[in-house]
XYZ file of C-alpha atoms in Angstrom:
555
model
C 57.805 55.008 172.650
C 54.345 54.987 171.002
C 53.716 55.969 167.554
C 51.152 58.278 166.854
C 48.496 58.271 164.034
C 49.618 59.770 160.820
C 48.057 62.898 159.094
C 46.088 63.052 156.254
C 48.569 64.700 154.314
C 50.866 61.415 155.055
C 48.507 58.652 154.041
C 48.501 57.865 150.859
C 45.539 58.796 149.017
C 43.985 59.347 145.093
C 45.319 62.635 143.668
C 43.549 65.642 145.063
C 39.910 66.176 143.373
C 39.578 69.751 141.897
C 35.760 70.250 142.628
C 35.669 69.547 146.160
C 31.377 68.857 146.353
C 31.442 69.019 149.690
C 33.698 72.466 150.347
C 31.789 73.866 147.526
C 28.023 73.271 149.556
C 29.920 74.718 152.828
C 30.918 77.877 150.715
C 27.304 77.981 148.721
C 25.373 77.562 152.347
C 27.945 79.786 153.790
C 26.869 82.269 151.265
C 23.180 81.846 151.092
C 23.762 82.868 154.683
C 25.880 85.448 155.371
C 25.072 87.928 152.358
C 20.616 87.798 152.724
C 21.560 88.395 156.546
C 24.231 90.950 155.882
C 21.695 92.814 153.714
C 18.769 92.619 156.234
C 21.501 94.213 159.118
C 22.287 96.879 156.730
C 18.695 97.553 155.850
C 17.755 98.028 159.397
C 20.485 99.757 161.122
C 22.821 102.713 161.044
C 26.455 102.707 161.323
C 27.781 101.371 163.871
C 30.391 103.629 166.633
C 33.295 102.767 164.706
C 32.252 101.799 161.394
C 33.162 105.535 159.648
C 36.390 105.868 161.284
C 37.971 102.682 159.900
C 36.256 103.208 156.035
C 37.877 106.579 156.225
C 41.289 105.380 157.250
C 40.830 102.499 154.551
C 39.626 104.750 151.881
C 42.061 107.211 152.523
C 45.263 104.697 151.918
C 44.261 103.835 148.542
C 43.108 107.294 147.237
C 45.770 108.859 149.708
C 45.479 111.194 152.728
C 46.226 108.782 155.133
C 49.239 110.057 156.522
C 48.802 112.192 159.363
C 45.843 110.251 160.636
C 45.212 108.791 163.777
C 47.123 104.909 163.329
C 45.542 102.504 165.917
C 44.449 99.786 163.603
C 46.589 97.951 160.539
C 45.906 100.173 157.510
C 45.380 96.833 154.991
C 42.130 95.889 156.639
C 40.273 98.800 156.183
C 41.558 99.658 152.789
C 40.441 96.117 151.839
C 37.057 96.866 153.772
C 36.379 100.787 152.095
C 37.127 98.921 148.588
C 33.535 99.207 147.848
C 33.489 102.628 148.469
C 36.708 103.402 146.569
C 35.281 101.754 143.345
C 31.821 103.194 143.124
C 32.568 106.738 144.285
C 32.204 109.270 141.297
C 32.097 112.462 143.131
C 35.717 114.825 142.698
C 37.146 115.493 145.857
C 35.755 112.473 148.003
C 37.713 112.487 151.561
C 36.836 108.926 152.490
C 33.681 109.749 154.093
C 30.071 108.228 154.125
C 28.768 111.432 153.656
C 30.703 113.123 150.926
C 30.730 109.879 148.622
C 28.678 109.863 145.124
C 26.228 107.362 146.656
C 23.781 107.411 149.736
C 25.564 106.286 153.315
C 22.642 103.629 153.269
C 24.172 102.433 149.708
C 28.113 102.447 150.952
C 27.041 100.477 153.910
C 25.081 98.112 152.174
C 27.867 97.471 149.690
C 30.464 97.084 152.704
C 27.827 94.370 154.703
C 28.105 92.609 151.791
C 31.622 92.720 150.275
C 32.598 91.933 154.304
C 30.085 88.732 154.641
C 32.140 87.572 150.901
C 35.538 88.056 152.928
C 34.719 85.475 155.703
C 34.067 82.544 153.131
C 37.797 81.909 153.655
C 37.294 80.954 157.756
C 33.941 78.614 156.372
C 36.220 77.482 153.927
C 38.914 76.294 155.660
C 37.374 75.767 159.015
C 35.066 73.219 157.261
C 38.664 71.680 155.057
C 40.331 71.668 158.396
C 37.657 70.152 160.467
C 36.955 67.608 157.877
C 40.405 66.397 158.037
C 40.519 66.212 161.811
C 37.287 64.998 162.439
C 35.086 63.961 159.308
C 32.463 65.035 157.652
C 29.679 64.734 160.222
C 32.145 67.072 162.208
C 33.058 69.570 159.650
C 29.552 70.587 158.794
C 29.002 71.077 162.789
C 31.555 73.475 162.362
C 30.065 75.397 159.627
C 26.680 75.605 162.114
C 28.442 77.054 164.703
C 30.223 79.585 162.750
C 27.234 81.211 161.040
C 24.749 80.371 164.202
C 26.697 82.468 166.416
C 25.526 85.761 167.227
C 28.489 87.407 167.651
C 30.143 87.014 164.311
C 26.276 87.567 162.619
C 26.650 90.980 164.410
C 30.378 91.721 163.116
C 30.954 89.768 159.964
C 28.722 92.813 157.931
C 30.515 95.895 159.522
C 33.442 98.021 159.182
C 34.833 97.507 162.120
C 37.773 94.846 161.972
C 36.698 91.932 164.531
C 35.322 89.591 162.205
C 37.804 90.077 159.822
C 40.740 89.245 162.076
C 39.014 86.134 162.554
C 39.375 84.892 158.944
C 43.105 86.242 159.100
C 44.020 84.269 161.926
C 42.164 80.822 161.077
C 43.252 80.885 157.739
C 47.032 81.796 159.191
C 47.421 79.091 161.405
C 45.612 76.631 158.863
C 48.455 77.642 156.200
C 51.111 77.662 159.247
C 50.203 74.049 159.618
C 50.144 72.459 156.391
C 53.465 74.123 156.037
C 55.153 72.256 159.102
C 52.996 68.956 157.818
C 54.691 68.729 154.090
C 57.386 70.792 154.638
C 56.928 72.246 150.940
C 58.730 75.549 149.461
C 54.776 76.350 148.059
C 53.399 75.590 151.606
C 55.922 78.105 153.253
C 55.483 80.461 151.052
C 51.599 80.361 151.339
C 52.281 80.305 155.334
C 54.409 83.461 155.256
C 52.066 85.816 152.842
C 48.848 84.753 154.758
C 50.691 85.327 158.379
C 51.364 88.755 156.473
C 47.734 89.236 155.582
C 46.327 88.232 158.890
C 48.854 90.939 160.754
C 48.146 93.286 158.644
C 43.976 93.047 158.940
C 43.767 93.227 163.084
C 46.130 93.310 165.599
C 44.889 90.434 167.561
C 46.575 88.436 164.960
C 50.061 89.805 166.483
C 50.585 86.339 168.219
C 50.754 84.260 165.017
C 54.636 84.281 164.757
C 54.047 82.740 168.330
C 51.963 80.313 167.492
C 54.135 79.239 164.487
C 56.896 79.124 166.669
C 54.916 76.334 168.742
C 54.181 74.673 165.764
C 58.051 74.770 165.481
C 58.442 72.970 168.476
C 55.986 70.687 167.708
C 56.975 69.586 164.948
C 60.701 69.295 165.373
C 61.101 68.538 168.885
C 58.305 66.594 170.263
C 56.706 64.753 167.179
C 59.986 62.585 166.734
C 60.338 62.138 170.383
C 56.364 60.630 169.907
C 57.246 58.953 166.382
C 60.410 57.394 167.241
C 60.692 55.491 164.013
C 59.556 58.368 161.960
C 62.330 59.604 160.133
C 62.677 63.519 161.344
C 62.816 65.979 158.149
C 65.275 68.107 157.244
C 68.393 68.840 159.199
C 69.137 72.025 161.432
C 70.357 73.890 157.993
C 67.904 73.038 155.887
C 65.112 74.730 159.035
C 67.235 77.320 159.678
C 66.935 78.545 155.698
C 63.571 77.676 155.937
C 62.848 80.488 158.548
C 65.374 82.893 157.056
C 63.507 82.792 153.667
C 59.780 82.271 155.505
C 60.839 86.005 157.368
C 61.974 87.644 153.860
C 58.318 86.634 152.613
C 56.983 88.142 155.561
C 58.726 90.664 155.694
C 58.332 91.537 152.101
C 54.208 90.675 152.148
C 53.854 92.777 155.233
C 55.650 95.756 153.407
C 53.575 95.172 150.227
C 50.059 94.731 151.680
C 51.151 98.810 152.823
C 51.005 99.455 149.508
C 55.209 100.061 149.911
C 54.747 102.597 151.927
C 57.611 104.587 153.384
C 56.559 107.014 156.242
C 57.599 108.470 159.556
C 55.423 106.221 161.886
C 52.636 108.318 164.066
C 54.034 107.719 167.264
C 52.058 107.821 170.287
C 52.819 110.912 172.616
C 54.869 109.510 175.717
C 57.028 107.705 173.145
C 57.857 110.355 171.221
C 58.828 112.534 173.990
C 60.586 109.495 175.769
C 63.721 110.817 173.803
C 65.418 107.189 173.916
C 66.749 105.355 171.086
C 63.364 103.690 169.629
C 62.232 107.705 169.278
C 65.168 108.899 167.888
C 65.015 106.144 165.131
C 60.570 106.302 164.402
C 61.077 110.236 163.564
C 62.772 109.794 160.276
C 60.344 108.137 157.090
C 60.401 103.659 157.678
C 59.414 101.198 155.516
C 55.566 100.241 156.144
C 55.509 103.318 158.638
C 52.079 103.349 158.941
C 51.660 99.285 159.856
C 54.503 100.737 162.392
C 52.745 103.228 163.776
C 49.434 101.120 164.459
C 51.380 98.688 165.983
C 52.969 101.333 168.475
C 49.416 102.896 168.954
C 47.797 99.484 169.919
C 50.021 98.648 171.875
C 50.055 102.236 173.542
C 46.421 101.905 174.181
C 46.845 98.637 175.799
C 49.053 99.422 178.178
C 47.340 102.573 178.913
C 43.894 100.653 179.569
C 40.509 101.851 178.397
C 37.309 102.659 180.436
C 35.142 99.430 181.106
C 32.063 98.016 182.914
C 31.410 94.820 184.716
C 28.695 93.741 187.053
C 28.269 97.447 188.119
C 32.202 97.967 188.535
C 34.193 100.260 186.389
C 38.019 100.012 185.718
C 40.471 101.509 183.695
C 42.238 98.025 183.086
C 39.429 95.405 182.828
C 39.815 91.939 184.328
C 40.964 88.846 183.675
C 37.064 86.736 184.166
C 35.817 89.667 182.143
C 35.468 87.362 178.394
C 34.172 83.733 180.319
C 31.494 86.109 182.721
C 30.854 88.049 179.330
C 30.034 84.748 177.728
C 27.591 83.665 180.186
C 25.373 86.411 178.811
C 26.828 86.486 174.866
C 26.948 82.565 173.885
C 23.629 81.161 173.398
C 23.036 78.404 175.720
C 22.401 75.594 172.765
C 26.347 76.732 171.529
C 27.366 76.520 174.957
C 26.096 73.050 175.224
C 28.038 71.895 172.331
C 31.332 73.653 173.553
C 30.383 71.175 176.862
C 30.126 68.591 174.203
C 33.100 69.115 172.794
C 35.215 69.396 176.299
C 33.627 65.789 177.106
C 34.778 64.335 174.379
C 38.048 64.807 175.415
C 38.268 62.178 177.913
C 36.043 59.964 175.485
C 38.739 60.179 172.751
C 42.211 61.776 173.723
C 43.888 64.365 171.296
C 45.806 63.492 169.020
C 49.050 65.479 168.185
C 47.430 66.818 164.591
C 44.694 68.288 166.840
C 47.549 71.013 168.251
C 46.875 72.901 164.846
C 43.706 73.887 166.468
C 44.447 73.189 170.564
C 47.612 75.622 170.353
C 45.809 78.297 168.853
C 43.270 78.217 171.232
C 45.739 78.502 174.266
C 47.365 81.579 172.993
C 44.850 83.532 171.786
C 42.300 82.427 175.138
C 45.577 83.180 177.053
C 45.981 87.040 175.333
C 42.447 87.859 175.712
C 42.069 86.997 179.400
C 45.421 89.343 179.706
C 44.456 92.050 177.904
C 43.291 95.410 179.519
C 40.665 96.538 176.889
C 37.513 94.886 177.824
C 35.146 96.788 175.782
C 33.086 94.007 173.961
C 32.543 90.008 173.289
C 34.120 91.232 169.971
C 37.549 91.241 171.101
C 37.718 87.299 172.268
C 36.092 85.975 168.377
C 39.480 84.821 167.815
C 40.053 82.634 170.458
C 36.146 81.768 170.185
C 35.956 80.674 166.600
C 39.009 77.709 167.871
C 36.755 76.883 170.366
C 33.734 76.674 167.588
C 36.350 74.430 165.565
C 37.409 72.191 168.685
C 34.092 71.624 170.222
C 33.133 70.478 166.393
C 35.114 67.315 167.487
C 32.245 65.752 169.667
C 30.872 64.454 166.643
C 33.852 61.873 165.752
C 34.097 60.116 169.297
C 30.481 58.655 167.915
C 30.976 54.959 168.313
C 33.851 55.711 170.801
C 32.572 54.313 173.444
C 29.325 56.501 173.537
C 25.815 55.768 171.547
C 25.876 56.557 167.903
C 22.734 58.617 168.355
C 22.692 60.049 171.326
C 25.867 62.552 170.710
C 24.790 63.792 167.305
C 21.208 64.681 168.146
C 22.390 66.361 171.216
C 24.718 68.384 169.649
C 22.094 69.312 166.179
C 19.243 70.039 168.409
C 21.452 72.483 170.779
C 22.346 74.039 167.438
C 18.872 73.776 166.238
C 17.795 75.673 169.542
C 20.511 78.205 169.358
C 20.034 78.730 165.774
C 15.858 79.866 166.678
C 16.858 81.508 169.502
C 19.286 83.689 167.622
C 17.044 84.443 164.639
C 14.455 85.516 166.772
C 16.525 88.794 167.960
C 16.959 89.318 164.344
C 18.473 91.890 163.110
C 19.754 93.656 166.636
C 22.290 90.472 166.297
C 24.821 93.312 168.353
C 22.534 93.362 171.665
C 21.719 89.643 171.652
C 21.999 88.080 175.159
C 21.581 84.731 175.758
C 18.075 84.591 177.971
C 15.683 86.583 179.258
C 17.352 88.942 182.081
C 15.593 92.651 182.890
C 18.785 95.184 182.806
C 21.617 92.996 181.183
C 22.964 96.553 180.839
C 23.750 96.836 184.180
C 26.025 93.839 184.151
C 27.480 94.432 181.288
C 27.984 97.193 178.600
C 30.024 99.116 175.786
C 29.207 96.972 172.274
C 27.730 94.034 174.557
C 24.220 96.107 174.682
C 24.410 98.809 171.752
C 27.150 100.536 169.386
C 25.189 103.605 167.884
C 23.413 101.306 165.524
C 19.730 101.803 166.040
C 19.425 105.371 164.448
C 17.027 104.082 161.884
C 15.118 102.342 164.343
C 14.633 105.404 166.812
C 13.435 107.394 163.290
C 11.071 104.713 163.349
C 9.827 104.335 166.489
C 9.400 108.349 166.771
C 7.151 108.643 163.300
C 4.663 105.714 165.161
C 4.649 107.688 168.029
C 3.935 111.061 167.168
C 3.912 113.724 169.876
C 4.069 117.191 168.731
C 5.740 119.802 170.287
C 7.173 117.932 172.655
C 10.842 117.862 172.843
C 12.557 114.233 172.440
C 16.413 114.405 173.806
C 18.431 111.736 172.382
C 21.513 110.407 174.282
C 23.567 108.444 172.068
C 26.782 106.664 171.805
C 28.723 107.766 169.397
C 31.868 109.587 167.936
C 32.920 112.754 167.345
C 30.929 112.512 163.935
C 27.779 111.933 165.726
C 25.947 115.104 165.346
C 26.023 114.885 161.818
C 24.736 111.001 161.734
C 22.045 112.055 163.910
C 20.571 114.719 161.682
C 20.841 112.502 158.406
C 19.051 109.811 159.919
C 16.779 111.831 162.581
C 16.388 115.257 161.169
C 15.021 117.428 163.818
C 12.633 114.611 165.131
C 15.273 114.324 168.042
C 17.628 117.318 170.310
C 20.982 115.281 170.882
C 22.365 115.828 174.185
C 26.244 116.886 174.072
C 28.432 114.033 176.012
C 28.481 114.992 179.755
C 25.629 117.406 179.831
C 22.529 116.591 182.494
C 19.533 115.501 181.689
C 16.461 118.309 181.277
C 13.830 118.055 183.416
C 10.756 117.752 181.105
C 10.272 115.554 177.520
C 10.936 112.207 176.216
C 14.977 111.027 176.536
C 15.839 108.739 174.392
C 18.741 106.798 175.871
C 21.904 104.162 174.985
C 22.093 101.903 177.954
C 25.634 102.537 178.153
C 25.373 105.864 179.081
C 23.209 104.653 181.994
C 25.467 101.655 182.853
C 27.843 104.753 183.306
C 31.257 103.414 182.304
C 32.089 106.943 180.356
C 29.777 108.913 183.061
C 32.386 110.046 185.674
C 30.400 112.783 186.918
C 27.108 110.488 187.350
C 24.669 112.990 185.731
C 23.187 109.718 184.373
C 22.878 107.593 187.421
C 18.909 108.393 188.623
C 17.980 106.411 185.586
C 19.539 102.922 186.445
C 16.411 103.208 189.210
C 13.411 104.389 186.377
C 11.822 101.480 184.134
C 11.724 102.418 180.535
C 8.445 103.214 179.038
C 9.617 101.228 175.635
C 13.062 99.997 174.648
C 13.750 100.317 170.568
C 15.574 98.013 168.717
C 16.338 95.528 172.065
C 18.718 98.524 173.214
C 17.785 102.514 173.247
C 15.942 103.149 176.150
C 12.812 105.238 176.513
C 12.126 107.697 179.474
C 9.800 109.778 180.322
C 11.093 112.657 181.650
C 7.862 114.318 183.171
C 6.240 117.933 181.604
C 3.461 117.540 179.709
C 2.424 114.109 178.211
C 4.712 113.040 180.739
C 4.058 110.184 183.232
């Protein structure tokens, strides 16, 4: 058979340097990024749909209070994201909200944008380690481009909500996964088990690591030494077999801990509960990690349940399976894009080679959940499968000499990220709405946190104070929560008369409108539908939508 090239971690090498100069600039530019941007976001936008939901549930499982509450997401990633408003909170009594805490909501947020942009130094970090020992340098700091380019993650990394954060959990995962299965190490598995932990317990998209480390399993044991056949395979059955026992009590053990040792009767979505079988009978009596439990039932309640979405003027209850690769066409910008095309070329240029799976495998299984799941709601949801791609198309750079011009590859890949990177700042800071050219409704093909997520409040304050027009009435309909009226009075005071969900339109004023409600994904009734055929008079913040409604002052 025919060996295979060796990893890094078996050639033998000087002793590991302890200032890395090169990690070190990825982290400083990484940071000289993220945290100005972060701050800018915050600065110009309101909370976001979901953004006070998950720092209450967070908040509320360090201070307590938590039990009883909805559980549809894991319970360590937003206590890890409400941290800043845990530790600067002064005010007796504080329930976990933004608008009972010591300091301003504009404050909290600000605080959170930041701490969250400091959190996803790990996937820079290691993307740019891992990429580096794949691919090089030249490829490594392609890498770092892509990741803080994107739009996507510049929109997610600063908020609340969990997306970007399962991101870091799962790259860092599989990265520690890897090493583990490449040295073989009792310090590797142990680091492999507490960060699988971790990245389970900050998003549930991570729920297909143990997956993925059990193809890294196979991998390693079966079909490297079938490729190496004078390597020397490692460790008998025994010695794996304790391995896994004692990588599961970590786990285990982490998973429990990072609930703060929690022991709780799991909230248990309704149809289970009343399915009386044997799973019910056991989740009514207090578990270990209960809540982590109880979010896992939930999400996995919701997906099988399905949640209302919006293609290319279709609705459904249970998405489809093109929705993420159609949803790119309008998300990725089109200089990323060309380096993903890159990246696929390169493939027949240089063939993978088996240390390469650490990233390929990945890829596969989270691509393959994500174009099974039923909740297609946002671009959001496919980051983790995305930021592989980010890593793998980072490889077009080392197939320079490889039977391809040593210019031609690198400047086409720096100039698409040049373009991308211009294009992207120029929608700066409504990073959320971006879409990836010129197009007149985008809305209409495609909706939910695609084209807005409640965060232009501050902008439509704005917009309202240059356009004065008193005595008029201005009707605002927004997407939001249940907590909406109140974040439309702090922010908009009596500028604006929000329009309860499911209510139709008046007949005379300004409306104010989130192009979601005029997609129509959550309008069953169509009381919304007339203005999918009216052209905005103005559209704040590359999203809310301004009508005129007729009356006086009207059109």
């Amino acid at each position: 058979m025919t060996d295979i090239p060796r990893t890094p971690a078996e050639v033998p090498s000087r002793a590991p340097r302890v200032f890395d100069r090169h990690l070190w600039l990825a982290l400083l530019l990484g940071a000289a990024v993220l945290l100005p941007r972060a701050a800018l976001i915050a600065r110009a936008h309101s909370e976001c749909y979901d953004d006070e939901y998950h720092l209450v549930r967070g908040a509320r499982l360090l201070i307590g209070g938590l039990a009883g509450m909805a559980q549809t997401d894991p319970p360590f990633g937003e206590a890890l994201t409400a941290l800043p408003l845990v530790l600067t909170n002064t005010r007796p009594g504080w329930t976990g909200g933004l608008y009972d805490h010591s300091l301003r909501p504009e404050t909290t947020l600000l605080l959170v944008a930041l701490w969250r942009s400091l959190l996803f130094l790990p996937a820079i970090g290691v993307g740019f380690h891992w990429c580096r020992r794949l691919y090089g340098k030249r490829s490594a700091w392609l890498a770092v481009a892509l990741l803080l380019v994107d739009p996507t993650l510049a929109a997610q990394i600063p908020l609340a909500s969990l997306d970007a954060l399962g991101v870091v959990g799962v790259i860092v995962g599989c990265f520690a996964a890897w090493r583990w299965f490449e040295t073989g190490t009792p310090g590797h598995l142990a680091a492999a088990a507490f960060l699988a932990a971790v990245a389970m317990s900050l998003k549930h998209t991570a729920v297909i690591l143990p997956l993925v480390a059990l193809g890294y399993a196979v991998l390693w044991w079966g079909i490297r030494p079938r490729l190496a056949s004078r390597e020397r395979p490692r460790g008998g059955l025994g010695s794996r077999a304790r391995a896994v026992v004692l990588a599961l009590l970590i786990f285990a053990g982490s998973l429990w801990a990072l609930t703060l040792f929690d022991v709780s009767r799991p909230d248990v979505p309704p149809e289970l509960g009343q399915s009386g079988g044997a799973l019910a009978q056991l989740l009514v009596r207090p578990l270990p990690g209960g809540l982590y439990l109880g979010s896992v039932l939930h999400g996995q309640w919701h997906a099988e349940r399905g949640h209302p979405a919006y293609l290319l003027g279709e609705k459904s209850f249970h998405g489809w399976w093109y929705y993420f690769p159609l949803v790119a066409l309008y998300k990725v910008p089109i200089g990323i894009l060309v380096v993903l095309l890159l990246g696929l070329l390169s493939l027949k240029r240089a063939r993978p080679r088996f240390e390469e799976w650490g990233l390929f495998l990945p890829l596969c299984a989270w691509t393959a959940l994500m174009l099974g799941t039923s909740i297609n709601i946002g671009f959001r949801h496919f980051l983790p499968a995305y930021a592989f791609m980010l890593l793998v198309s980072a490889r077009c750079l080392s197939v320079v000499g490889v039977a391809s011009p040593r210019v031609a590859w690198p400047l086409a890949a720096w100039t698409a990220v040049a373009a991308a990177g211009l294009h992207v700042l120029s929608c700066h800071p409504d990073y959320i709405v971006y879409i990836n050219f010129p197009r007149t409704t985008p809305y209409l093909a495609i909706s939910d946190s695609n084209v807005d997520w409640g965060q232009g409040l501050k902008q439509v304050r704005d917009w309202i104070d240059r356009h004065p027009e008193p005595g008029r009435p201005i009707y605002l309909l927004y997407f939001g929560d249940d907590n909406s009226p109140m974040r439309v009075r702090y922010y908009l005071g009596d500028r604006v008369i929000l329009l309860p969900r499911r209510v139709p339109l008046p007949a005379e004023g300004l409306l104010i409108a989130s192009p979601v409600w005029v997609a129509g994904p959550f309008d069953r009734a169509g009381l919304y539908t007339g203005l999918r055929d009216r052209t905005p008079v103005d559209v704040i913040g590359r999203s809310m939508l301004v009508y005129e409604l007729g009356g006086p002052g009207g059109g």
